[in-house]
Amino acid sequence: MITTVEAVAQLLAQAKRVAVLTGAGVSAESGIPTFRDAMTGMWSRFDPFELASPEGFARQPAMVWNWYAERRASVGKAKPNPGHFALAEIERRVRHFTLITQNVDGLHQQAGSRRVIELHGNIRRVKCSRDGGVKDGWTEDGEVPPRCSECGGYLRPDVVWFGELLPARALQEAGSASLDCDLFFSIGTSNLVEPAASLPWTAHRHGAKVVVVNPTDEGQRRGPGIEYLLGNSGEILSQVVNAAWHKTSKATHS
Ligand code: OAD
């Protein structure tokens, strides 16, 4: 049901073990289009499968590399927004806190979140498409995509593509956090893409309260113990943190 910032702040202040799943909506206020929005934007001129799958990369490695280079450049210009900073503050205040993200933009880390479980990888990192080794960097020596210095295979973005498995350790840690928490926030995600989409409901089945933060509750589950805070995560999370810990007194009209 629709709830209030104050009620969620109380839940947060009392919670012992908090887990959070974020999606593209958290980065929307940093100017990074969400996936569903972007289906009309950056993806509309391409077939997503051709751009984000091992098969598409094998067919057109240079096009895929260049498309990710374009996205990496725009992500590089993006800055964390108040929602990212609020989540970094919650991590500092709640002893048992786990942040799980489907985003690949690295903005949580930029905002000061220290332990971030990246379910879908990170667009700022690359790995070898042959030996899978993650690379610290690469040299743009003219060949596109650049090649792995160890084995000569093409380098590719270290993100999860269609048809690929999620990083096993990240998925295992995310699963444990959702089983273990007493409060689970699902923020800025359409909750459509498995296995991430099930995490909030796994937590709910194990007795956690679930709070969904999203401008809409469309397509989300409903039921006792599932609360909604409708609106933009940047504004809402700042309000929740203020209400939980800053106790900003209401402006009294003199
Ligand atoms: P979507 O684009 O599917 O969903 C974005 C969600 O954010 C929607 O529910 C919006 O209503 C919500 N939203 C938009 N603006 C918001 C705001 N300011 N504050 C809060 N919420 C807002 O993106 P994801 O759910 O992240 O997977 O997509 C999940 C996965 O689907 C992605 O990680 C990607 C894609 O396939 C891979 O790349 C493997």
PDB file of C-alpha atoms and ligand atoms in Angstrom:
ATOM      1  CA  MET A   1       0.000   0.000   0.000  1.00  0.00           C
ATOM      2  CA  ILE A   2       1.041   3.611  -0.402  1.00  0.00           C
ATOM      3  CA  THR A   3       2.941   4.702   2.663  1.00  0.00           C
ATOM      4  CA  THR A   4       4.632   7.860   3.943  1.00  0.00           C
ATOM      5  CA  VAL A   5       8.222   9.053   4.264  1.00  0.00           C
ATOM      6  CA  GLU A   6       7.821   9.225   8.044  1.00  0.00           C
ATOM      7  CA  ALA A   7       6.587   5.625   8.290  1.00  0.00           C
ATOM      8  CA  VAL A   8       9.472   4.365   6.144  1.00  0.00           C
ATOM      9  CA  ALA A   9      11.961   6.454   8.130  1.00  0.00           C
ATOM     10  CA  GLN A  10      10.728   4.754  11.294  1.00  0.00           C
ATOM     11  CA  LEU A  11      11.136   1.303   9.682  1.00  0.00           C
ATOM     12  CA  LEU A  12      14.648   2.254   8.580  1.00  0.00           C
ATOM     13  CA  ALA A  13      15.686   3.664  11.955  1.00  0.00           C
ATOM     14  CA  GLN A  14      14.512   0.453  13.670  1.00  0.00           C
ATOM     15  CA  ALA A  15      15.782  -2.019  11.055  1.00  0.00           C
ATOM     16  CA  LYS A  16      18.694  -4.270  11.985  1.00  0.00           C
ATOM     17  CA  ARG A  17      19.566  -5.665   8.540  1.00  0.00           C
ATOM     18  CA  VAL A  18      18.748  -3.644   5.433  1.00  0.00           C
ATOM     19  CA  ALA A  19      19.136  -4.697   1.798  1.00  0.00           C
ATOM     20  CA  VAL A  20      18.581  -2.477  -1.228  1.00  0.00           C
ATOM     21  CA  LEU A  21      18.157  -3.325  -4.907  1.00  0.00           C
ATOM     22  CA  THR A  22      18.562  -0.420  -7.306  1.00  0.00           C
ATOM     23  CA  GLY A  23      17.791  -0.131 -11.000  1.00  0.00           C
ATOM     24  CA  ALA A  24      18.129   2.410 -13.769  1.00  0.00           C
ATOM     25  CA  GLY A  25      15.532   4.709 -12.157  1.00  0.00           C
ATOM     26  CA  VAL A  26      18.047   5.674  -9.465  1.00  0.00           C
ATOM     27  CA  SER A  27      20.367   7.051 -12.165  1.00  0.00           C
ATOM     28  CA  ALA A  28      17.586   8.715 -14.170  1.00  0.00           C
ATOM     29  CA  GLU A  29      18.041  11.938 -12.146  1.00  0.00           C
ATOM     30  CA  SER A  30      21.725  11.864 -13.111  1.00  0.00           C
ATOM     31  CA  GLY A  31      20.669  12.115 -16.739  1.00  0.00           C
ATOM     32  CA  ILE A  32      21.235   8.457 -17.634  1.00  0.00           C
ATOM     33  CA  PRO A  33      18.196   7.123 -19.527  1.00  0.00           C
ATOM     34  CA  THR A  34      16.505   4.091 -17.965  1.00  0.00           C
ATOM     35  CA  PHE A  35      16.257   0.939 -20.059  1.00  0.00           C
ATOM     36  CA  ARG A  36      12.534   1.197 -20.742  1.00  0.00           C
ATOM     37  CA  ASP A  37      12.789   4.915 -21.487  1.00  0.00           C
ATOM     38  CA  ALA A  38      15.907   4.272 -23.498  1.00  0.00           C
ATOM     39  CA  MET A  39      14.071   1.700 -25.623  1.00  0.00           C
ATOM     40  CA  THR A  40      12.681   4.777 -27.326  1.00  0.00           C
ATOM     41  CA  GLY A  41      16.008   6.624 -27.028  1.00  0.00           C
ATOM     42  CA  MET A  42      19.457   5.223 -27.487  1.00  0.00           C
ATOM     43  CA  TRP A  43      18.299   1.673 -28.202  1.00  0.00           C
ATOM     44  CA  SER A  44      15.546   2.547 -30.648  1.00  0.00           C
ATOM     45  CA  ARG A  45      17.881   2.762 -33.638  1.00  0.00           C
ATOM     46  CA  PHE A  46      19.510  -0.591 -32.814  1.00  0.00           C
ATOM     47  CA  ASP A  47      18.351  -4.095 -32.115  1.00  0.00           C
ATOM     48  CA  PRO A  48      19.347  -4.442 -28.433  1.00  0.00           C
ATOM     49  CA  PHE A  49      20.293  -8.078 -28.971  1.00  0.00           C
ATOM     50  CA  GLU A  50      22.785  -7.034 -31.651  1.00  0.00           C
ATOM     51  CA  LEU A  51      24.400  -4.583 -29.244  1.00  0.00           C
ATOM     52  CA  ALA A  52      24.362  -6.488 -25.975  1.00  0.00           C
ATOM     53  CA  SER A  53      24.931 -10.174 -26.634  1.00  0.00           C
ATOM     54  CA  PRO A  54      28.003 -12.358 -27.249  1.00  0.00           C
ATOM     55  CA  GLU A  55      26.544 -13.263 -30.655  1.00  0.00           C
ATOM     56  CA  GLY A  56      26.110  -9.591 -31.602  1.00  0.00           C
ATOM     57  CA  PHE A  57      29.674  -8.866 -30.444  1.00  0.00           C
ATOM     58  CA  ALA A  58      31.040 -11.801 -32.478  1.00  0.00           C
ATOM     59  CA  ARG A  59      29.217 -10.505 -35.551  1.00  0.00           C
ATOM     60  CA  GLN A  60      30.140  -6.808 -35.207  1.00  0.00           C
ATOM     61  CA  PRO A  61      32.781  -6.316 -32.470  1.00  0.00           C
ATOM     62  CA  ALA A  62      33.709  -2.785 -33.565  1.00  0.00           C
ATOM     63  CA  MET A  63      30.084  -1.571 -33.586  1.00  0.00           C
ATOM     64  CA  VAL A  64      29.411  -3.006 -30.137  1.00  0.00           C
ATOM     65  CA  TRP A  65      32.699  -1.624 -28.754  1.00  0.00           C
ATOM     66  CA  ASN A  66      31.923   1.837 -30.183  1.00  0.00           C
ATOM     67  CA  TRP A  67      28.372   1.825 -28.823  1.00  0.00           C
ATOM     68  CA  TYR A  68      29.633   1.032 -25.335  1.00  0.00           C
ATOM     69  CA  ALA A  69      32.400   3.638 -25.745  1.00  0.00           C
ATOM     70  CA  GLU A  70      29.636   6.187 -26.418  1.00  0.00           C
ATOM     71  CA  ARG A  71      27.689   5.057 -23.321  1.00  0.00           C
ATOM     72  CA  ARG A  72      30.882   4.988 -21.199  1.00  0.00           C
ATOM     73  CA  ALA A  73      31.595   8.577 -22.242  1.00  0.00           C
ATOM     74  CA  SER A  74      28.110   9.758 -21.263  1.00  0.00           C
ATOM     75  CA  VAL A  75      28.240   7.816 -17.988  1.00  0.00           C
ATOM     76  CA  GLY A  76      31.652   9.418 -17.346  1.00  0.00           C
ATOM     77  CA  LYS A  77      30.007  12.857 -17.486  1.00  0.00           C
ATOM     78  CA  ALA A  78      27.117  11.878 -15.203  1.00  0.00           C
ATOM     79  CA  LYS A  79      27.254  12.779 -11.524  1.00  0.00           C
ATOM     80  CA  PRO A  80      25.661  10.980  -8.576  1.00  0.00           C
ATOM     81  CA  ASN A  81      22.334  12.512  -7.523  1.00  0.00           C
ATOM     82  CA  PRO A  82      20.825  12.917  -4.009  1.00  0.00           C
ATOM     83  CA  GLY A  83      19.438   9.379  -4.197  1.00  0.00           C
ATOM     84  CA  HIS A  84      22.942   7.920  -4.544  1.00  0.00           C
ATOM     85  CA  PHE A  85      24.223  10.077  -1.681  1.00  0.00           C
ATOM     86  CA  ALA A  86      21.292   9.097   0.545  1.00  0.00           C
ATOM     87  CA  LEU A  87      22.063   5.407   0.004  1.00  0.00           C
ATOM     88  CA  ALA A  88      25.725   6.010   0.886  1.00  0.00           C
ATOM     89  CA  GLU A  89      24.568   7.671   4.135  1.00  0.00           C
ATOM     90  CA  ILE A  90      22.259   4.748   4.960  1.00  0.00           C
ATOM     91  CA  GLU A  91      25.239   2.402   4.525  1.00  0.00           C
ATOM     92  CA  ARG A  92      27.180   4.486   7.059  1.00  0.00           C
ATOM     93  CA  ARG A  93      24.329   4.389   9.573  1.00  0.00           C
ATOM     94  CA  VAL A  94      23.049   0.810   9.319  1.00  0.00           C
ATOM     95  CA  ARG A  95      25.549  -1.788  10.519  1.00  0.00           C
ATOM     96  CA  HIS A  96      24.223  -4.629   8.393  1.00  0.00           C
ATOM     97  CA  PHE A  97      23.577  -2.982   5.041  1.00  0.00           C
ATOM     98  CA  THR A  98      23.847  -4.472   1.527  1.00  0.00           C
ATOM     99  CA  LEU A  99      23.498  -2.472  -1.679  1.00  0.00           C
ATOM    100  CA  ILE A 100      22.745  -4.553  -4.763  1.00  0.00           C
ATOM    101  CA  THR A 101      22.595  -2.774  -8.087  1.00  0.00           C
ATOM    102  CA  GLN A 102      21.544  -3.707 -11.608  1.00  0.00           C
ATOM    103  CA  ASN A 103      23.172  -0.495 -12.845  1.00  0.00           C
ATOM    104  CA  VAL A 104      26.505  -0.535 -14.603  1.00  0.00           C
ATOM    105  CA  ASP A 105      27.318   3.178 -14.263  1.00  0.00           C
ATOM    106  CA  GLY A 106      29.399   3.106 -11.061  1.00  0.00           C
ATOM    107  CA  LEU A 107      27.540   6.126  -9.616  1.00  0.00           C
ATOM    108  CA  HIS A 108      26.881   4.408  -6.272  1.00  0.00           C
ATOM    109  CA  GLN A 109      30.626   4.069  -5.721  1.00  0.00           C
ATOM    110  CA  GLN A 110      31.175   7.675  -6.817  1.00  0.00           C
ATOM    111  CA  ALA A 111      28.620   8.800  -4.210  1.00  0.00           C
ATOM    112  CA  GLY A 112      30.571   7.014  -1.459  1.00  0.00           C
ATOM    113  CA  SER A 113      28.866   3.614  -1.247  1.00  0.00           C
ATOM    114  CA  ARG A 114      31.703   1.266  -0.334  1.00  0.00           C
ATOM    115  CA  ARG A 115      30.229  -2.195  -0.698  1.00  0.00           C
ATOM    116  CA  VAL A 116      28.249  -2.430  -3.936  1.00  0.00           C
ATOM    117  CA  ILE A 117      27.162  -5.758  -5.396  1.00  0.00           C
ATOM    118  CA  GLU A 118      27.127  -5.198  -9.171  1.00  0.00           C
ATOM    119  CA  LEU A 119      24.759  -7.833 -10.548  1.00  0.00           C
ATOM    120  CA  HIS A 120      25.170  -6.713 -14.150  1.00  0.00           C
ATOM    121  CA  GLY A 121      28.823  -5.612 -14.133  1.00  0.00           C
ATOM    122  CA  ASN A 122      30.257  -2.147 -14.698  1.00  0.00           C
ATOM    123  CA  ILE A 123      30.519  -0.300 -18.018  1.00  0.00           C
ATOM    124  CA  ARG A 124      33.717   1.445 -16.863  1.00  0.00           C
ATOM    125  CA  ARG A 125      35.541  -1.922 -16.705  1.00  0.00           C
ATOM    126  CA  VAL A 126      36.588  -4.120 -19.634  1.00  0.00           C
ATOM    127  CA  LYS A 127      37.464  -7.803 -19.819  1.00  0.00           C
ATOM    128  CA  CYS A 128      38.940 -10.130 -22.396  1.00  0.00           C
ATOM    129  CA  SER A 129      36.257 -11.774 -24.537  1.00  0.00           C
ATOM    130  CA  ARG A 130      38.458 -14.898 -24.769  1.00  0.00           C
ATOM    131  CA  ASP A 131      40.031 -15.524 -21.333  1.00  0.00           C
ATOM    132  CA  GLY A 132      37.503 -13.469 -19.313  1.00  0.00           C
ATOM    133  CA  GLY A 133      40.226 -11.615 -17.424  1.00  0.00           C
ATOM    134  CA  VAL A 134      39.137  -8.183 -16.182  1.00  0.00           C
ATOM    135  CA  LYS A 135      41.581  -5.475 -17.265  1.00  0.00           C
ATOM    136  CA  ASP A 136      42.509  -2.296 -15.397  1.00  0.00           C
ATOM    137  CA  GLY A 137      42.763  -0.389 -18.629  1.00  0.00           C
ATOM    138  CA  TRP A 138      43.483  -0.651 -22.305  1.00  0.00           C
ATOM    139  CA  THR A 139      45.418   1.293 -24.935  1.00  0.00           C
ATOM    140  CA  GLU A 140      43.556   2.790 -27.841  1.00  0.00           C
ATOM    141  CA  ASP A 141      46.140   1.834 -30.449  1.00  0.00           C
ATOM    142  CA  GLY A 142      43.888   2.221 -33.434  1.00  0.00           C
ATOM    143  CA  GLU A 143      42.456  -1.327 -33.575  1.00  0.00           C
ATOM    144  CA  VAL A 144      38.793  -1.464 -32.553  1.00  0.00           C
ATOM    145  CA  PRO A 145      38.086  -3.267 -30.296  1.00  0.00           C
ATOM    146  CA  PRO A 146      41.526  -3.228 -28.605  1.00  0.00           C
ATOM    147  CA  ARG A 147      43.066  -6.631 -27.935  1.00  0.00           C
ATOM    148  CA  CYS A 148      43.948  -8.438 -24.704  1.00  0.00           C
ATOM    149  CA  SER A 149      47.674  -8.069 -23.945  1.00  0.00           C
ATOM    150  CA  GLU A 150      47.764 -11.663 -22.640  1.00  0.00           C
ATOM    151  CA  CYS A 151      45.979 -13.690 -25.277  1.00  0.00           C
ATOM    152  CA  GLY A 152      45.194 -11.309 -28.127  1.00  0.00           C
ATOM    153  CA  GLY A 153      41.431 -11.779 -27.855  1.00  0.00           C
ATOM    154  CA  TYR A 154      39.185  -8.750 -28.312  1.00  0.00           C
ATOM    155  CA  LEU A 155      38.432  -6.722 -25.188  1.00  0.00           C
ATOM    156  CA  ARG A 156      34.733  -6.166 -24.350  1.00  0.00           C
ATOM    157  CA  PRO A 157      32.761  -4.264 -21.699  1.00  0.00           C
ATOM    158  CA  ASP A 158      32.596  -6.075 -18.317  1.00  0.00           C
ATOM    159  CA  VAL A 159      28.779  -6.076 -18.314  1.00  0.00           C
ATOM    160  CA  VAL A 160      26.243  -8.905 -18.424  1.00  0.00           C
ATOM    161  CA  TRP A 161      24.821  -9.369 -21.931  1.00  0.00           C
ATOM    162  CA  PHE A 162      21.591 -11.022 -23.014  1.00  0.00           C
ATOM    163  CA  GLY A 163      21.838 -14.779 -22.548  1.00  0.00           C
ATOM    164  CA  GLU A 164      24.812 -14.526 -20.176  1.00  0.00           C
ATOM    165  CA  LEU A 165      24.911 -15.692 -16.572  1.00  0.00           C
ATOM    166  CA  LEU A 166      25.223 -13.116 -13.813  1.00  0.00           C
ATOM    167  CA  PRO A 167      28.509 -13.122 -11.866  1.00  0.00           C
ATOM    168  CA  ALA A 168      28.050 -16.120  -9.527  1.00  0.00           C
ATOM    169  CA  ARG A 169      29.564 -14.490  -6.412  1.00  0.00           C
ATOM    170  CA  ALA A 170      27.496 -11.311  -6.820  1.00  0.00           C
ATOM    171  CA  LEU A 171      24.305 -13.321  -7.266  1.00  0.00           C
ATOM    172  CA  GLN A 172      25.092 -15.501  -4.245  1.00  0.00           C
ATOM    173  CA  GLU A 173      25.780 -12.472  -2.032  1.00  0.00           C
ATOM    174  CA  ALA A 174      22.615 -10.735  -3.251  1.00  0.00           C
ATOM    175  CA  GLY A 175      20.561 -13.849  -2.547  1.00  0.00           C
ATOM    176  CA  SER A 176      21.935 -14.173   0.985  1.00  0.00           C
ATOM    177  CA  ALA A 177      21.247 -10.510   1.721  1.00  0.00           C
ATOM    178  CA  SER A 178      17.625 -10.853   0.604  1.00  0.00           C
ATOM    179  CA  LEU A 179      17.170 -13.951   2.822  1.00  0.00           C
ATOM    180  CA  ASP A 180      18.844 -12.275   5.782  1.00  0.00           C
ATOM    181  CA  CYS A 181      17.373  -8.773   5.881  1.00  0.00           C
ATOM    182  CA  ASP A 182      14.421  -7.447   7.860  1.00  0.00           C
ATOM    183  CA  LEU A 183      13.888  -4.474   5.515  1.00  0.00           C
ATOM    184  CA  PHE A 184      14.297  -4.556   1.712  1.00  0.00           C
ATOM    185  CA  PHE A 185      14.143  -1.497  -0.538  1.00  0.00           C
ATOM    186  CA  SER A 186      13.448  -1.969  -4.265  1.00  0.00           C
ATOM    187  CA  ILE A 187      14.354   1.383  -5.805  1.00  0.00           C
ATOM    188  CA  GLY A 188      14.081   2.585  -9.399  1.00  0.00           C
ATOM    189  CA  THR A 189      13.580  -0.787 -11.020  1.00  0.00           C
ATOM    190  CA  SER A 190      10.734  -2.162 -13.106  1.00  0.00           C
ATOM    191  CA  ASN A 191      11.450  -5.505 -11.422  1.00  0.00           C
ATOM    192  CA  LEU A 192      11.076  -7.291 -14.743  1.00  0.00           C
ATOM    193  CA  VAL A 193      14.470  -8.873 -15.320  1.00  0.00           C
ATOM    194  CA  GLU A 194      15.310 -12.084 -13.460  1.00  0.00           C
ATOM    195  CA  PRO A 195      17.046 -13.122 -11.289  1.00  0.00           C
ATOM    196  CA  ALA A 196      17.300  -9.609  -9.787  1.00  0.00           C
ATOM    197  CA  ALA A 197      13.535  -9.141 -10.025  1.00  0.00           C
ATOM    198  CA  SER A 198      12.869 -11.902  -7.482  1.00  0.00           C
ATOM    199  CA  LEU A 199      15.125 -10.534  -4.746  1.00  0.00           C
ATOM    200  CA  PRO A 200      12.521  -8.255  -3.094  1.00  0.00           C
ATOM    201  CA  TRP A 201       9.916 -10.999  -3.078  1.00  0.00           C
ATOM    202  CA  THR A 202      12.364 -13.559  -1.676  1.00  0.00           C
ATOM    203  CA  ALA A 203      13.014 -11.119   1.159  1.00  0.00           C
ATOM    204  CA  HIS A 204       9.275 -10.654   1.613  1.00  0.00           C
ATOM    205  CA  ARG A 205       8.678 -14.419   1.777  1.00  0.00           C
ATOM    206  CA  HIS A 206      11.307 -14.588   4.523  1.00  0.00           C
ATOM    207  CA  GLY A 207       9.514 -12.025   6.644  1.00  0.00           C
ATOM    208  CA  ALA A 208      11.147  -8.763   5.548  1.00  0.00           C
ATOM    209  CA  LYS A 209       9.155  -5.596   4.975  1.00  0.00           C
ATOM    210  CA  VAL A 210       9.538  -4.445   1.361  1.00  0.00           C
ATOM    211  CA  VAL A 211       9.503  -0.768   0.411  1.00  0.00           C
ATOM    212  CA  VAL A 212       9.235   0.035  -3.312  1.00  0.00           C
ATOM    213  CA  VAL A 213      10.448   3.508  -4.329  1.00  0.00           C
ATOM    214  CA  ASN A 214       9.291   4.375  -7.837  1.00  0.00           C
ATOM    215  CA  PRO A 215       7.154   7.051  -9.527  1.00  0.00           C
ATOM    216  CA  THR A 216       4.692   4.271 -10.324  1.00  0.00           C
ATOM    217  CA  ASP A 217       3.594   0.998  -8.732  1.00  0.00           C
ATOM    218  CA  GLU A 218       2.678  -0.348 -12.168  1.00  0.00           C
ATOM    219  CA  GLY A 219       3.765  -3.925 -12.714  1.00  0.00           C
ATOM    220  CA  GLN A 220       4.965  -4.298  -9.116  1.00  0.00           C
ATOM    221  CA  ARG A 221       3.614  -6.824  -6.635  1.00  0.00           C
ATOM    222  CA  ARG A 222       1.153  -5.825  -3.949  1.00  0.00           C
ATOM    223  CA  GLY A 223       0.258  -7.327  -0.615  1.00  0.00           C
ATOM    224  CA  PRO A 224       0.666  -7.058   3.151  1.00  0.00           C
ATOM    225  CA  GLY A 225       4.202  -6.029   4.065  1.00  0.00           C
ATOM    226  CA  ILE A 226       4.831  -4.397   0.674  1.00  0.00           C
ATOM    227  CA  GLU A 227       4.799  -0.601   0.917  1.00  0.00           C
ATOM    228  CA  TYR A 228       5.112   1.991  -1.845  1.00  0.00           C
ATOM    229  CA  LEU A 229       6.684   5.403  -1.770  1.00  0.00           C
ATOM    230  CA  LEU A 230       5.644   6.937  -5.095  1.00  0.00           C
ATOM    231  CA  GLY A 231       7.992   9.533  -6.568  1.00  0.00           C
ATOM    232  CA  ASN A 232      11.547  10.164  -7.663  1.00  0.00           C
ATOM    233  CA  SER A 233      14.208   8.321  -5.661  1.00  0.00           C
ATOM    234  CA  GLY A 234      16.513  11.336  -5.382  1.00  0.00           C
ATOM    235  CA  GLU A 235      13.918  13.382  -3.534  1.00  0.00           C
ATOM    236  CA  ILE A 236      12.293  10.532  -1.607  1.00  0.00           C
ATOM    237  CA  LEU A 237      15.488   8.926  -0.274  1.00  0.00           C
ATOM    238  CA  SER A 238      16.801  12.285   0.922  1.00  0.00           C
ATOM    239  CA  GLN A 239      13.517  12.876   2.753  1.00  0.00           C
ATOM    240  CA  VAL A 240      13.639   9.398   4.318  1.00  0.00           C
ATOM    241  CA  VAL A 241      17.234   9.883   5.543  1.00  0.00           C
ATOM    242  CA  ASN A 242      16.361  13.332   6.940  1.00  0.00           C
ATOM    243  CA  ALA A 243      13.295  11.981   8.715  1.00  0.00           C
ATOM    244  CA  ALA A 244      15.162   8.937  10.050  1.00  0.00           C
ATOM    245  CA  TRP A 245      18.303  10.597  11.346  1.00  0.00           C
ATOM    246  CA  HIS A 246      18.471  14.316  10.774  1.00  0.00           C
ATOM    247  CA  LYS A 247      15.119  14.868  12.429  1.00  0.00           C
ATOM    248  CA  THR A 248      14.755  18.067  10.474  1.00  0.00           C
ATOM    249  CA  SER A 249      12.105  19.865  12.472  1.00  0.00           C
ATOM    250  CA  LYS A 250       9.168  20.994  10.401  1.00  0.00           C
ATOM    251  CA  ALA A 251       9.343  24.689   9.585  1.00  0.00           C
ATOM    252  CA  THR A 252       7.014  26.263  12.153  1.00  0.00           C
ATOM    253  CA  HIS A 253       5.017  29.180  10.902  1.00  0.00           C
ATOM    254  CA  SER A 254       5.536  32.049  13.308  1.00  0.00           C
TER     255      SER A 254
HETATM  256  P1  OAD B   1      13.948  -0.191 -16.336  1.00  0.00           P
HETATM  257  O1  OAD B   1      14.161   0.829 -17.379  1.00  0.00           O
HETATM  258  O2  OAD B   1      13.344  -1.505 -16.668  1.00  0.00           O
HETATM  259  O3  OAD B   1      13.070   0.398 -15.149  1.00  0.00           O
HETATM  260  C1  OAD B   1      13.379   1.666 -14.627  1.00  0.00           C
HETATM  261  C2  OAD B   1      12.425   1.897 -13.473  1.00  0.00           C
HETATM  262  O4  OAD B   1      12.776   3.124 -12.851  1.00  0.00           O
HETATM  263  C3  OAD B   1      10.961   2.008 -13.906  1.00  0.00           C
HETATM  264  O5  OAD B   1      10.151   1.231 -13.030  1.00  0.00           O
HETATM  265  C4  OAD B   1      10.651   3.510 -13.731  1.00  0.00           C
HETATM  266  O6  OAD B   1       9.292   3.712 -13.335  1.00  0.00           O
HETATM  267  C5  OAD B   1      11.595   3.861 -12.603  1.00  0.00           C
HETATM  268  N1  OAD B   1      12.012   5.258 -12.537  1.00  0.00           N
HETATM  269  C6  OAD B   1      12.139   6.144 -13.538  1.00  0.00           C
HETATM  270  N2  OAD B   1      12.577   7.334 -13.060  1.00  0.00           N
HETATM  271  C7  OAD B   1      12.742   7.175 -11.720  1.00  0.00           C
HETATM  272  C8  OAD B   1      13.180   8.010 -10.654  1.00  0.00           C
HETATM  273  N3  OAD B   1      13.532   9.289 -10.858  1.00  0.00           N
HETATM  274  N4  OAD B   1      13.229   7.502  -9.391  1.00  0.00           N
HETATM  275  C9  OAD B   1      12.866   6.214  -9.156  1.00  0.00           C
HETATM  276  N5  OAD B   1      12.447   5.359 -10.127  1.00  0.00           N
HETATM  277  C10 OAD B   1      12.392   5.837 -11.382  1.00  0.00           C
HETATM  278  O7  OAD B   1      15.392  -0.417 -15.657  1.00  0.00           O
HETATM  279  P2  OAD B   1      15.798  -1.609 -14.711  1.00  0.00           P
HETATM  280  O8  OAD B   1      14.656  -2.058 -13.873  1.00  0.00           O
HETATM  281  O9  OAD B   1      17.041  -1.191 -14.010  1.00  0.00           O
HETATM  282  O10 OAD B   1      19.820  -5.702 -17.578  1.00  0.00           O
HETATM  283  O11 OAD B   1      16.165  -2.756 -15.785  1.00  0.00           O
HETATM  284  C11 OAD B   1      16.660  -3.970 -15.258  1.00  0.00           C
HETATM  285  C12 OAD B   1      17.589  -4.574 -16.261  1.00  0.00           C
HETATM  286  O12 OAD B   1      16.949  -4.684 -17.545  1.00  0.00           O
HETATM  287  C13 OAD B   1      18.828  -3.750 -16.540  1.00  0.00           C
HETATM  288  O13 OAD B   1      19.821  -3.897 -15.564  1.00  0.00           O
HETATM  289  C14 OAD B   1      19.271  -4.395 -17.858  1.00  0.00           C
HETATM  290  C15 OAD B   1      17.947  -4.532 -18.578  1.00  0.00           C
HETATM  291  O14 OAD B   1      17.924  -5.676 -19.380  1.00  0.00           O
HETATM  292  C16 OAD B   1      21.081  -5.967 -18.108  1.00  0.00           C
HETATM  293  O15 OAD B   1      21.712  -5.109 -18.691  1.00  0.00           O
HETATM  294  C17 OAD B   1      21.573  -7.346 -17.873  1.00  0.00           C
END
